[in-house]
Amino acid sequence: DQQVKQNSPSLSVQEGRISILNCDYTNSMFDYFLWYKKYPAEGPTFLISISSIKDKNEDGRFTVFLNKSAKHLSLHIVPSQPGDSAVYFCAASFYQAGTALIFGKGTTLSVSS
Amino acid sequence: GAVVSQHPSRVICKSGTSVKIECRSLDFQATTMFWYRQFPKQSLMLMATSNEGSKATYEQGVEKDKFLINHASLTLSTLTVTSAHPEDSSFYICGVLSGNTEAFFGQGTRLTVV
């Protein structure tokens, strides 16, 4: 049973517009969430994270929103750029040492110019 | 973040042979490393958690005798796929745990078993 779900396998956005990538989780014990970007044949690259005690974290063009009651988080990219085209993975973990990340299936973002 | 180097990036081996994949933490002493596997269009599935100086903890369904993990130092963990079969063909990725929650990943290894 998937604990982290990314229900949209793909998303297409025009350059300059906002990209919104969604993620849902089922385990209410998760208390730390991360977004990774991945290109084919490469390892994931860390983008941004958020602790469960917050509802928003912003870093440049990337903002992550967390709605704990809905067990939902989203990544907003604005403005979107063609170089943002990649697979985006949502991950969750427990805030204790040595715990692995649980990943969603990923969403392929395509930004057209 | 931590710099993680994985080697080789691509390997092709014959069915029945063994393949070793190395994961090095270049600028960080990694007590804990993770090994993931990704099949095409699938998520990154955790295979095992590797702790320096002790036995790895394997996820359910991952054969520990087939996927041998050694984490002998704070900078190196190895994954050996023994008696590889075509169904073991996948993308293997190692990650280093930094602090309590953030993980940084190697560039991955594409294994093809023919």
Short mmCIF file of C-alpha atoms in Angstrom, two decimals:
data_model
loop_
_atom_site.label_atom_id
_atom_site.label_comp_id
_atom_site.label_asym_id
_atom_site.label_seq_id
_atom_site.Cartn_x
_atom_site.Cartn_y
_atom_site.Cartn_z
CA ASP A 1 0.00 0.00 0.00
CA GLN A 2 1.51 3.29 -1.07
CA GLN A 3 2.06 5.71 1.76
CA VAL A 4 3.03 8.58 -0.51
CA LYS A 5 0.97 9.19 -3.60
CA GLN A 6 1.46 11.41 -6.59
CA ASN A 7 -1.69 10.85 -8.56
CA SER A 8 -0.74 12.89 -11.60
CA PRO A 9 1.88 11.07 -13.65
CA SER A 10 2.47 14.10 -15.85
CA LEU A 11 1.91 17.84 -16.06
CA SER A 12 2.43 20.22 -18.97
CA VAL A 13 2.87 23.95 -18.40
CA GLN A 14 3.86 26.90 -20.50
CA GLU A 15 7.00 28.82 -19.71
CA GLY A 16 6.36 31.65 -17.29
CA ARG A 17 3.24 30.08 -15.82
CA ILE A 18 2.89 28.39 -12.46
CA SER A 19 3.48 24.64 -12.07
CA ILE A 20 1.65 22.95 -9.22
CA LEU A 21 2.67 19.44 -8.31
CA ASN A 22 0.58 17.58 -5.79
CA CYS A 23 1.31 14.87 -3.27
CA ASP A 24 -0.86 13.01 -0.76
CA TYR A 25 0.21 10.81 2.09
CA THR A 26 -1.60 8.33 4.26
CA ASN A 27 0.59 8.01 7.34
CA SER A 28 -0.14 10.83 9.76
CA MET A 29 3.09 10.06 11.61
CA PHE A 30 5.19 11.48 8.80
CA ASP A 31 6.63 14.75 10.03
CA TYR A 32 9.07 15.82 7.35
CA PHE A 33 8.47 16.16 3.64
CA LEU A 34 10.82 16.73 0.75
CA TRP A 35 10.69 17.33 -2.97
CA TYR A 36 13.30 15.97 -5.34
CA LYS A 37 13.91 16.61 -9.01
CA LYS A 38 15.22 13.83 -11.20
CA TYR A 39 16.52 13.67 -14.73
CA PRO A 40 16.73 10.35 -16.61
CA ALA A 41 19.67 8.18 -15.61
CA GLU A 42 20.58 10.49 -12.73
CA GLY A 43 20.01 10.38 -9.01
CA PRO A 44 17.39 12.63 -7.41
CA THR A 45 18.43 16.18 -6.53
CA PHE A 46 17.06 17.76 -3.39
CA LEU A 47 14.85 20.81 -4.03
CA ILE A 48 13.02 21.89 -0.94
CA SER A 49 11.63 20.47 2.27
CA ILE A 50 9.12 21.27 4.97
CA SER A 51 8.64 20.22 8.54
CA SER A 52 5.19 19.24 9.73
CA ILE A 53 5.17 22.18 12.15
CA LYS A 54 5.04 24.56 9.21
CA ASP A 55 2.52 25.05 6.45
CA LYS A 56 4.70 26.84 3.94
CA ASN A 57 8.34 27.00 2.96
CA GLU A 58 9.69 29.14 0.17
CA ASP A 59 13.01 29.07 -1.65
CA GLY A 60 13.31 31.25 -4.70
CA ARG A 61 10.89 30.06 -7.36
CA PHE A 62 9.92 27.02 -5.32
CA THR A 63 7.31 27.00 -2.59
CA VAL A 64 6.01 23.98 -0.75
CA PHE A 65 2.65 24.07 1.00
CA LEU A 66 1.59 21.54 3.60
CA ASN A 67 -1.99 20.85 4.67
CA LYS A 68 -1.71 18.40 7.53
CA SER A 69 -5.43 17.96 8.04
CA ALA A 70 -5.81 16.90 4.42
CA LYS A 71 -2.48 15.01 4.41
CA HIS A 72 -1.60 16.90 1.30
CA LEU A 73 1.35 18.89 0.10
CA SER A 74 2.09 20.72 -3.07
CA LEU A 75 5.08 22.19 -4.82
CA HIS A 76 4.61 25.46 -6.67
CA ILE A 77 7.13 26.56 -9.23
CA VAL A 78 6.74 30.09 -10.48
CA PRO A 79 7.64 31.18 -13.02
CA SER A 80 8.18 27.82 -14.69
CA GLN A 81 11.17 27.49 -17.00
CA PRO A 82 12.00 24.91 -19.67
CA GLY A 83 14.93 23.75 -17.51
CA ASP A 84 12.43 22.71 -14.86
CA SER A 85 11.28 19.87 -17.10
CA ALA A 86 12.05 16.70 -15.14
CA VAL A 87 10.43 14.12 -12.91
CA TYR A 88 9.51 15.46 -9.48
CA PHE A 89 9.32 13.12 -6.54
CA CYS A 90 7.60 13.83 -3.28
CA ALA A 91 9.14 12.08 -0.25
CA ALA A 92 8.18 11.74 3.39
CA SER A 93 10.02 10.66 6.48
CA PHE A 94 9.90 10.44 10.23
CA TYR A 95 12.02 12.86 12.18
CA GLN A 96 14.26 10.32 13.83
CA ALA A 97 17.80 9.32 13.02
CA GLY A 98 18.33 6.67 10.42
CA THR A 99 14.91 6.69 8.83
CA ALA A 100 14.73 6.29 5.07
CA LEU A 101 12.63 8.45 2.80
CA ILE A 102 9.45 7.06 1.31
CA PHE A 103 8.93 8.27 -2.22
CA GLY A 104 5.89 8.80 -4.38
CA LYS A 105 5.83 7.57 -7.98
CA GLY A 106 6.79 10.93 -9.37
CA THR A 107 5.24 13.47 -11.71
CA THR A 108 6.82 14.30 -15.04
CA LEU A 109 6.75 18.05 -15.58
CA SER A 110 7.12 19.40 -19.09
CA VAL A 111 7.59 23.14 -19.49
CA SER A 112 7.23 24.38 -23.03
CA SER A 113 8.66 27.64 -24.31
CA GLY B 1 24.38 19.26 0.77
CA ALA B 2 26.48 16.13 0.86
CA VAL B 3 28.27 15.03 -2.29
CA VAL B 4 27.62 11.40 -3.12
CA SER B 5 29.46 9.53 -5.83
CA GLN B 6 28.23 6.25 -7.23
CA HIS B 7 30.25 3.94 -9.45
CA PRO B 8 29.83 2.60 -12.05
CA SER B 9 27.14 4.68 -13.72
CA ARG B 10 26.33 1.90 -16.17
CA VAL B 11 27.13 -1.78 -16.18
CA ILE B 12 26.16 -4.69 -18.38
CA CYS B 13 26.76 -8.17 -17.07
CA LYS B 14 25.96 -11.71 -18.04
CA SER B 15 23.27 -13.63 -16.27
CA GLY B 16 24.70 -15.56 -13.33
CA THR B 17 27.57 -13.20 -12.62
CA SER B 18 27.91 -10.75 -9.73
CA VAL B 19 28.14 -6.99 -9.91
CA LYS B 20 29.40 -4.60 -7.26
CA ILE B 21 28.18 -1.00 -7.04
CA GLU B 22 30.04 1.49 -4.89
CA CYS B 23 28.59 4.48 -3.11
CA ARG B 24 30.94 7.06 -1.66
CA SER B 25 30.18 10.04 0.49
CA LEU B 26 32.86 12.49 -0.60
CA ASP B 27 32.52 15.29 1.92
CA PHE B 28 30.47 13.84 4.71
CA GLN B 29 30.82 10.99 7.15
CA ALA B 30 27.77 8.89 6.55
CA THR B 31 26.64 6.70 9.39
CA THR B 32 23.58 5.75 7.41
CA MET B 33 23.25 5.08 3.71
CA PHE B 34 20.24 3.88 1.74
CA TRP B 35 19.94 1.77 -1.35
CA TYR B 36 16.99 2.29 -3.67
CA ARG B 37 15.93 0.65 -6.91
CA GLN B 38 13.87 2.22 -9.62
CA PHE B 39 12.14 0.31 -12.40
CA PRO B 40 10.98 2.23 -15.49
CA LYS B 41 8.19 4.69 -14.75
CA GLN B 42 8.09 3.53 -11.14
CA SER B 43 8.96 5.11 -7.84
CA LEU B 44 12.25 4.77 -6.01
CA MET B 45 11.77 1.68 -3.88
CA LEU B 46 13.83 1.35 -0.74
CA MET B 47 15.84 -1.88 -0.73
CA ALA B 48 17.86 -1.56 2.44
CA THR B 49 19.26 0.78 5.04
CA SER B 50 22.98 0.44 5.56
CA ASN B 51 24.56 1.41 8.88
CA GLU B 52 28.30 1.71 9.24
CA GLY B 53 29.82 -1.21 11.07
CA SER B 54 26.66 -3.25 11.35
CA LYS B 55 24.42 -5.41 9.21
CA ALA B 56 22.10 -3.76 6.76
CA THR B 57 18.36 -3.69 7.35
CA TYR B 58 16.49 -5.03 4.35
CA GLU B 59 12.98 -4.16 3.29
CA GLN B 60 10.39 -6.88 3.00
CA GLY B 61 10.74 -8.81 -0.20
CA VAL B 62 14.42 -7.93 -0.76
CA GLU B 63 16.67 -10.97 -0.59
CA LYS B 64 19.65 -10.18 1.61
CA ASP B 65 21.66 -13.07 0.20
CA LYS B 66 21.17 -11.77 -3.31
CA PHE B 67 21.78 -8.10 -2.60
CA LEU B 68 24.82 -7.99 -0.36
CA ILE B 69 25.45 -4.67 1.33
CA ASN B 70 28.67 -3.74 3.05
CA HIS B 71 29.14 -0.46 4.89
CA ALA B 72 32.64 -0.88 6.22
CA SER B 73 33.54 2.79 6.57
CA LEU B 74 31.84 6.13 7.06
CA THR B 75 32.44 7.03 3.43
CA LEU B 76 31.77 3.83 1.53
CA SER B 77 28.89 1.45 1.12
CA THR B 78 28.77 -1.26 -1.53
CA LEU B 79 25.89 -3.19 -3.03
CA THR B 80 26.72 -6.50 -4.68
CA VAL B 81 24.09 -8.11 -6.85
CA THR B 82 24.94 -11.79 -6.76
CA SER B 83 24.01 -14.27 -9.45
CA ALA B 84 22.32 -11.54 -11.41
CA HIS B 85 19.31 -12.31 -13.59
CA PRO B 86 17.62 -10.20 -16.27
CA GLU B 87 14.85 -9.27 -13.83
CA ASP B 88 17.51 -7.57 -11.68
CA SER B 89 18.04 -5.07 -14.47
CA SER B 90 17.15 -1.73 -12.94
CA PHE B 91 18.42 1.65 -11.87
CA TYR B 92 20.10 1.44 -8.47
CA ILE B 93 20.56 4.60 -6.41
CA CYS B 94 22.33 5.15 -3.12
CA GLY B 95 21.56 7.93 -0.71
CA VAL B 96 23.31 9.42 2.28
CA LEU B 97 21.37 10.60 5.29
CA SER B 98 22.37 14.09 6.39
CA GLY B 99 21.12 15.09 9.79
CA ASN B 100 17.88 13.40 10.71
CA THR B 101 15.88 13.77 7.60
CA GLU B 102 17.54 15.01 4.47
CA ALA B 103 19.07 12.59 2.02
CA PHE B 104 21.42 13.27 -0.84
CA PHE B 105 21.78 10.83 -3.65
CA GLY B 106 24.38 9.47 -6.00
CA GLN B 107 23.96 9.66 -9.74
CA GLY B 108 22.68 6.10 -9.92
CA THR B 109 23.81 2.92 -11.64
CA ARG B 110 22.01 1.46 -14.62
CA LEU B 111 22.38 -2.32 -14.40
CA THR B 112 21.54 -4.42 -17.43
CA VAL B 113 21.73 -8.19 -17.11
CA VAL B 114 21.85 -10.04 -20.40
#
